[in-house]
Amino acid sequence: MRTLLLLTVPFLGTALTACAVNPTDDASASAAASKVAENTAKSASEKIEVPLSYPSTRTVEQVDVYKSTAGEVEIADPYRWLEADVREDQSVADWVEAQNEVTFNYLNKLPGRQAIAARLTELLDYERYGLFNKEGGKYFFSKNDGLQDQSVYYVQDAIDGDARVLIDPNNWSEDGTVALAGAVPSPDASLVAYFVQDGGSDWRTIELLNVETGEKLSDRTEWVKFSGLSWAKDGSGYFYSRYPEPAEGEEFTALNKDQKVYFHALGTDQADDTVVIEDPARPDVGWGAGVSDDGDYLVFSSWTGTDGNGLRIKSLAEDADPVSIIENFDNNHSVIGNIGSRFLVSTDLGAPRLRIASFDLADPATDNWVDVIPEGEFPIVGVSFVGGHLIVETLEDAKSVVRVYTPEGEFVRNVDLPGIGSAGGFGGTADDPETFYAFTSFNAPSTIYQYNVETGESKLVREPDLKFDPADFVVEQVFFDSTGGVQVPMFIVHHRDVVPNGEQPTLLYGYGGFNISLTPTFSTTRLQWMEMGGVFALANIRGGGEYGRDWHDGGRKLNKQNVFDDFINAAEHLVEAGWANSDTIAIQGGSNGGLLVGAVANQRPELFAAALPAVGVMDMLRYNQFTAGRFWVDDYGDPADPEMWEALYAYSPLHNIPATDEFPATLVTTADTDDRVVPGHSFKYAAAIQAADLGATPRLIRIETRAGHGAGTPISKIIEATADQWAFIAHHTGLEVPETEE
């Protein structure tokens, strides 16, 4: 379907972690590269001691009353004032400045920080391509030369033709924090609608560009969030979703409600946009819309959270009222495409690992759905309808397997992938056999292939010129036992010269939520950690989607403790397998993964040497009071429910700080423009662990400015943040790091 995203539910992403490197530029780090000493290293076990005096954080007399199964409970919230927007409250801004001063004073004294930044700059300096998108006979794609702050958007008339720049966001701001957050060409490729993201916020502005002339049109659509974009078949305008303009000063904190789908006609003001669908009686319902490839139908997806959605389909040819397909939010459904009035849909209704079914719009009741591809042993995670075929991706023990079928479900062939890793893409239209996919693994950056669905031929079209040898790094997968006798997979990646000796500095990463699967993907920052001699481990814990809905359900709501148990058991397996010990394990996670790190640090502080919780959900009693937080009730449960309140309170990182002198060295990271997980979560958590008697290990917070939850972060900020994080955990796990020349 011609849409940027049909269903853009505001789940908790992980973009602000070291696993998601935005290919952008940093001149200061480039200058530092010339100072790298030749392979000199100093043991981080020779700990430097930086005297720490945390800023004083005032407290307030705030007590909230909650309902538990035993009755009402009073809970103090002394740092409530830190929930205020840093741009609107001077006292919070002063606190941020004071915290950053202490944090950077500590970080700047850590050994090897400059050398880490310099080497990361060298590793990032290679061309990186995004997937090709064919529209109107032209090919659109993004590319980064290596050290550009933001990737540049190009167009070319043939796959082997000359490319020209269409959109260069590097010219939009001096600090590189205004980003291109997506682009959708019109059906005839004469125009491109593109999303502008400012300072990392989830808010987007849609603008238009003439492909032939490069001229920017006057059309401008604002206050767009959690929205795709889908062009009308005739190119007369586009469908999109947006919220009402928030009150002044509440842009980054207010709850997001009353989303509607609009149609914007070219050459008109946003005030004249037509409301296509809304639900005034249910302001919590969100909406997405996408036009079918034949242009005859508009498919609506509705939702109230991150799990489950409704479906409606409207005939554009007849301008009829939408036909209701699914009205409840009990299961997940996604329309893949259509052949006339016959629609293909992927669904977990009656199939926890998903199935592909079909129905006729004249009689769409679910009892009449016919299986095209039944549920299999492994979950379906991606389906596209391209060139008259279904391209189906499954995850088999967290690794991609891709197969091609006819629209009737007859197996055609496997897509021969270049190895064990992750494949993604396969976009296109039902009447064109040409598609593109990217393949990546822990030791292999993204490589772009052209695929012909009719012939099964894969052709390499873009391959990075690497500054390292992939053969130097070993990837293995292990399985360990966890709560309830469940076997949990984990990838362990390291330099081939690194062997188990019981004391290898090891970084353990996890997420465990929102049906999000962690698969083998390349990260320059992780590569650098391993290049320095560190071990990297990624645990596929419950709460994710690696094994389908049951795996997800096994780690959400009342089952959330399973997520923490899995992660703790992953660390214990690393110890039992002879890789590490409690003095050499660091843990990392972002967003929902930041919650994970905060919770397990509380529950097993003696097991970890260092912790990197990024943009985490730390106050589980108030998470649903801000921006997109209300959507996460599907995964966490509602604090207003007495039974769920007890479960949330039992693991909430803010409310369960232990009495111990073995708390891991902790570097909390967040950003002032994060309107996905508001920074107040991290502010309150940092204040609480600093106030607690937890021993001599540092408990710091690093607060980025002009940045958000992760998407659109320029490379300058990524390099600086990574250098700080790696220097911090290297220092506290005993990893030898290179020194810069004097």
XYZ file of C-alpha atoms in Angstrom, residues 205-592:
388
model
C 5.547 18.704 10.155
C 4.698 17.568 6.613
C 6.082 19.570 3.694
C 6.074 19.051 -0.088
C 8.735 19.186 -2.782
C 8.611 19.172 -6.584
C 10.818 16.263 -7.699
C 11.741 17.758 -11.083
C 12.598 21.295 -9.968
C 13.442 20.788 -6.311
C 11.085 23.632 -5.494
C 9.416 23.561 -2.080
C 5.631 23.984 -2.209
C 3.664 26.183 0.174
C 1.690 23.249 1.643
C 2.491 22.688 5.316
C 0.796 20.297 7.749
C 1.586 20.649 11.466
C 0.880 18.828 14.756
C 1.272 15.416 13.154
C 2.233 12.551 15.476
C 2.146 8.742 15.219
C 1.015 9.058 11.629
C 1.666 7.525 8.266
C 1.056 9.272 4.961
C -0.756 7.778 1.977
C -1.333 9.488 -1.366
C -4.594 9.414 -3.278
C -4.184 7.391 -6.475
C -4.572 10.516 -8.652
C -1.989 12.441 -6.627
C -4.488 15.167 -5.720
C -3.545 15.005 -2.037
C -2.768 12.693 0.838
C -4.290 11.104 3.928
C -2.606 11.556 7.316
C -3.383 11.541 11.066
C -2.970 14.331 13.584
C -3.969 15.563 17.024
C -5.408 18.953 17.981
C -2.808 21.643 18.610
C -1.783 21.386 22.290
C -2.059 24.263 24.704
C 0.944 26.560 24.898
C 3.609 25.119 27.177
C 2.116 21.596 27.073
C 3.515 20.457 23.723
C 5.896 17.943 25.308
C 3.897 16.765 28.319
C 0.142 16.741 27.621
C -1.697 13.486 26.907
C -2.320 12.797 23.221
C -6.048 12.424 22.526
C -8.627 13.072 19.789
C -6.550 11.859 16.845
C -8.313 12.080 13.458
C -7.542 11.074 9.884
C -7.551 14.025 7.469
C -7.262 14.480 3.727
C -5.039 17.325 2.560
C -5.758 18.584 -0.962
C -2.726 20.006 -2.746
C -2.452 23.766 -2.763
C -4.820 24.333 0.176
C -4.328 25.480 3.773
C -4.257 22.944 6.575
C -7.329 24.642 8.060
C -9.271 23.405 5.030
C -8.229 19.755 5.415
C -11.174 17.357 5.479
C -11.786 15.050 8.437
C -12.095 11.549 6.990
C -12.672 9.596 10.201
C -12.837 10.349 13.926
C -14.504 9.090 17.082
C -15.508 12.064 19.292
C -17.245 9.756 21.777
C -13.984 7.858 22.322
C -11.116 10.394 22.381
C -8.638 7.676 23.386
C -8.958 5.966 19.986
C -6.126 6.564 17.513
C -6.414 6.241 13.732
C -4.228 5.374 10.755
C -5.163 5.129 7.075
C -3.642 3.742 3.878
C -4.735 3.680 0.222
C -4.758 0.303 -1.542
C -2.377 -0.202 -4.468
C -5.234 -0.032 -6.963
C -6.380 3.260 -5.411
C -9.923 1.976 -4.939
C -9.959 1.547 -1.167
C -8.936 3.341 2.012
C -8.050 1.014 4.894
C -8.474 2.381 8.436
C -6.761 0.951 11.491
C -7.974 2.022 14.946
C -6.376 1.412 18.317
C -6.315 2.526 21.940
C -2.957 1.077 22.934
C -0.007 -0.889 21.648
C -1.711 -4.268 21.369
C -4.797 -4.884 19.257
C -6.499 -2.846 16.542
C -9.760 -2.489 14.663
C -10.188 -2.455 10.875
C -12.544 -0.611 8.537
C -12.410 -0.372 4.740
C -13.895 2.429 2.668
C -14.501 2.271 -1.082
C -13.066 5.412 -2.683
C -14.472 4.525 -6.077
C -18.022 4.626 -4.754
C -17.446 7.119 -1.923
C -19.374 4.779 0.369
C -19.352 4.621 4.170
C -16.578 2.472 5.634
C -17.329 -1.215 6.071
C -16.604 -2.415 9.598
C -14.331 -5.463 9.624
C -13.075 -5.541 13.242
C -14.432 -3.184 15.905
C -12.692 -4.502 19.035
C -9.034 -4.215 19.999
C -8.561 -7.813 21.166
C -6.195 -8.902 18.383
C -3.727 -7.521 15.857
C -4.636 -7.310 12.174
C -2.888 -5.749 9.191
C -4.219 -5.551 5.647
C -1.529 -6.751 3.233
C -3.255 -5.949 -0.062
C -6.257 -6.740 -2.206
C -7.321 -8.361 -5.455
C -10.495 -6.501 -6.268
C -12.823 -6.886 -3.289
C -10.802 -9.816 -1.888
C -8.495 -8.639 0.910
C -5.450 -10.365 2.355
C -4.767 -9.806 6.045
C -2.225 -10.980 8.598
C -3.789 -11.640 11.988
C -3.139 -13.225 15.370
C -6.838 -13.970 15.803
C -6.803 -17.655 16.685
C -3.103 -17.787 15.805
C -0.582 -16.497 18.383
C 2.218 -16.809 15.802
C 0.044 -15.156 13.115
C -1.610 -16.488 9.997
C -2.506 -14.954 6.654
C -6.195 -15.029 5.773
C -8.482 -13.600 3.109
C -12.018 -12.260 3.072
C -14.407 -10.618 0.629
C -15.545 -7.125 1.458
C -19.113 -8.129 0.662
C -19.087 -10.593 3.586
C -16.141 -9.744 5.896
C -17.250 -11.449 9.132
C -14.286 -13.217 10.732
C -16.153 -16.544 10.610
C -15.867 -16.270 6.838
C -12.124 -15.620 6.749
C -10.222 -18.295 4.820
C -6.681 -19.285 5.746
C -4.163 -18.598 2.979
C -1.057 -19.427 5.020
C -1.901 -21.113 8.349
C -0.063 -20.454 11.584
C 3.320 -22.177 11.643
C 5.922 -23.204 14.189
C 7.559 -19.760 14.110
C 5.950 -16.294 14.099
C 5.254 -14.298 10.963
C 6.786 -10.839 11.431
C 6.400 -9.293 7.987
C 4.270 -9.748 4.881
C 4.111 -7.796 1.609
C 2.119 -8.225 -1.590
C 4.528 -7.533 -4.442
C 4.394 -8.548 -8.100
C 1.393 -10.781 -7.562
C 3.141 -12.758 -4.806
C 3.214 -12.830 -1.019
C 6.643 -12.323 0.555
C 6.536 -13.675 4.107
C 9.226 -13.205 6.757
C 9.292 -15.427 9.821
C 11.574 -15.324 12.834
C 13.139 -18.697 13.534
C 14.925 -18.487 16.881
C 15.226 -14.701 16.345
C 16.749 -15.036 12.851
C 15.082 -14.058 9.554
C 13.740 -16.630 7.101
C 11.899 -15.305 4.017
C 9.609 -17.304 1.707
C 7.555 -16.476 -1.390
C 3.983 -17.724 -1.928
C 1.181 -17.254 -4.421
C -1.848 -15.214 -3.257
C -3.610 -18.545 -2.741
C -0.908 -19.696 -0.315
C 1.054 -22.035 -2.587
C 4.754 -22.141 -1.685
C 7.020 -20.864 -4.472
C 10.539 -20.641 -3.034
C 12.794 -19.473 -0.229
C 14.618 -16.175 -0.582
C 18.296 -17.115 -0.379
C 19.661 -14.749 2.236
C 23.418 -14.136 2.446
C 23.724 -15.636 5.922
C 22.254 -15.784 9.427
C 20.913 -12.390 10.343
C 18.029 -10.000 9.790
C 16.307 -9.188 6.494
C 13.909 -6.299 6.028
C 12.154 -4.350 3.319
C 10.418 -6.156 0.440
C 8.157 -3.173 -0.193
C 6.511 -2.453 -3.513
C 3.239 -2.812 -5.339
C 1.089 -5.736 -6.406
C 1.671 -5.102 -10.121
C 5.483 -4.753 -10.087
C 7.813 -7.727 -9.409
C 10.744 -5.509 -8.420
C 11.454 -5.050 -4.721
C 14.417 -4.344 -2.444
C 15.594 -5.715 0.863
C 18.391 -5.077 3.324
C 20.384 -7.752 5.127
C 22.421 -7.238 8.272
C 23.976 -9.141 11.155
C 26.049 -8.356 14.237
C 29.254 -8.320 12.189
C 27.796 -7.177 8.843
C 26.478 -3.661 8.122
C 23.310 -3.300 6.079
C 23.687 -4.422 2.467
C 20.994 -3.629 -0.124
C 19.671 -6.191 -2.622
C 17.281 -5.943 -5.550
C 14.900 -8.907 -5.746
C 12.759 -10.089 -8.652
C 9.720 -11.869 -7.240
C 8.949 -13.629 -10.525
C 12.406 -15.116 -11.124
C 13.724 -15.321 -7.551
C 16.924 -13.508 -8.521
C 18.683 -11.395 -5.883
C 21.110 -8.765 -7.127
C 23.525 -6.852 -4.919
C 23.031 -3.119 -5.484
C 24.795 -1.420 -2.549
C 27.493 -2.848 -0.293
C 29.451 -0.824 2.299
C 33.218 -0.454 2.109
C 34.213 -1.607 5.582
C 36.999 -0.450 7.873
C 37.088 -3.779 9.698
C 37.140 -7.480 8.848
C 33.845 -9.220 9.736
C 35.785 -12.463 10.109
C 37.457 -10.942 13.185
C 34.165 -11.203 15.098
C 32.420 -14.361 16.257
C 28.629 -14.651 16.580
C 27.088 -17.504 18.546
C 23.624 -18.256 19.896
C 23.000 -20.030 23.187
C 19.893 -20.973 25.165
C 19.480 -20.777 28.930
C 16.811 -21.824 31.428
C 14.595 -19.244 33.073
C 11.530 -19.027 35.295
C 8.940 -21.702 34.584
C 11.398 -23.909 32.712
C 11.383 -21.616 29.663
C 14.365 -21.732 27.302
C 15.501 -18.229 26.370
C 17.864 -17.525 23.449
C 20.825 -15.167 23.683
C 23.384 -14.009 21.129
C 26.985 -13.628 22.287
C 29.317 -11.650 20.023
C 33.018 -10.938 20.497
C 36.382 -10.564 18.792
C 37.804 -13.947 17.831
C 40.811 -13.339 20.120
C 38.540 -12.980 23.164
C 37.850 -16.254 24.972
C 35.953 -17.152 28.154
C 38.171 -16.612 31.196
C 35.611 -15.723 33.846
C 36.455 -12.036 33.859
C 35.779 -10.600 30.402
C 34.103 -7.163 30.495
C 30.648 -7.928 29.086
C 27.781 -5.701 28.003
C 24.355 -7.366 28.309
C 21.516 -5.726 26.372
C 17.776 -6.356 26.573
C 14.326 -4.920 25.924
C 11.483 -7.323 26.718
C 8.248 -5.605 25.798
C 5.639 -4.416 23.319
C 5.992 -7.447 21.049
C 9.283 -5.982 19.757
C 11.811 -8.570 18.593
C 15.562 -8.103 18.925
C 17.333 -9.688 15.958
C 20.941 -9.772 14.714
C 21.683 -6.249 13.454
C 24.853 -4.265 12.983
C 25.831 -1.414 15.282
C 29.027 0.563 14.860
C 29.045 1.436 18.546
C 28.752 -2.182 19.607
C 31.482 -3.124 17.160
C 33.778 -0.637 18.850
C 33.018 -2.112 22.274
C 33.977 -5.546 20.921
C 36.996 -4.183 19.055
C 38.320 -2.922 22.393
C 37.970 -6.449 23.773
C 34.517 -6.325 25.310
C 31.916 -9.057 24.908
C 28.418 -8.128 23.737
C 25.383 -10.236 24.666
C 21.794 -9.728 23.514
C 19.093 -11.643 25.371
C 15.768 -12.368 23.594
C 13.738 -12.209 26.801
C 9.985 -12.583 27.147
C 7.775 -9.593 26.453
C 9.194 -9.330 22.944
C 7.798 -10.929 19.812
C 10.533 -13.446 19.025
C 8.159 -16.409 19.424
C 4.811 -14.761 18.827
C 1.963 -13.545 20.994
C 2.481 -16.123 23.753
C 6.084 -14.934 24.186
C 4.832 -11.370 24.379
C 2.040 -12.213 26.812
C 4.517 -14.111 28.963
C 6.254 -10.831 29.779
C 3.524 -8.237 30.171
C 1.070 -7.018 32.794
C 0.974 -9.514 35.683
C 3.738 -11.529 33.970
C 6.217 -8.642 33.799
C 8.466 -10.170 36.458
C 9.318 -12.906 33.938
C 11.105 -10.242 31.881
C 13.358 -9.317 34.782
C 13.926 -12.964 35.693
C 14.973 -13.737 32.113
C 17.472 -10.880 32.072
C 18.916 -11.823 35.448
C 19.201 -15.441 34.321
C 20.956 -14.266 31.152
C 23.590 -12.561 33.310
C 23.944 -15.636 35.489
C 24.401 -17.787 32.380
C 27.251 -15.515 31.262
C 28.885 -16.146 34.623
C 28.261 -19.920 34.560
C 29.553 -20.169 30.976
C 32.818 -18.613 32.051
C 32.534 -15.306 30.259
C 32.206 -12.833 33.100
C 31.589 -12.243 36.787
C 29.676 -9.711 38.823
C 32.605 -7.276 38.652
C 32.681 -7.306 34.845
C 29.034 -7.255 33.699
C 27.396 -4.022 32.534
C 23.724 -3.879 31.547
C 22.067 -1.604 29.008
C 18.574 -0.924 27.715
C 16.555 1.970 26.368
C 12.951 3.074 26.887
C 11.132 -0.066 28.058
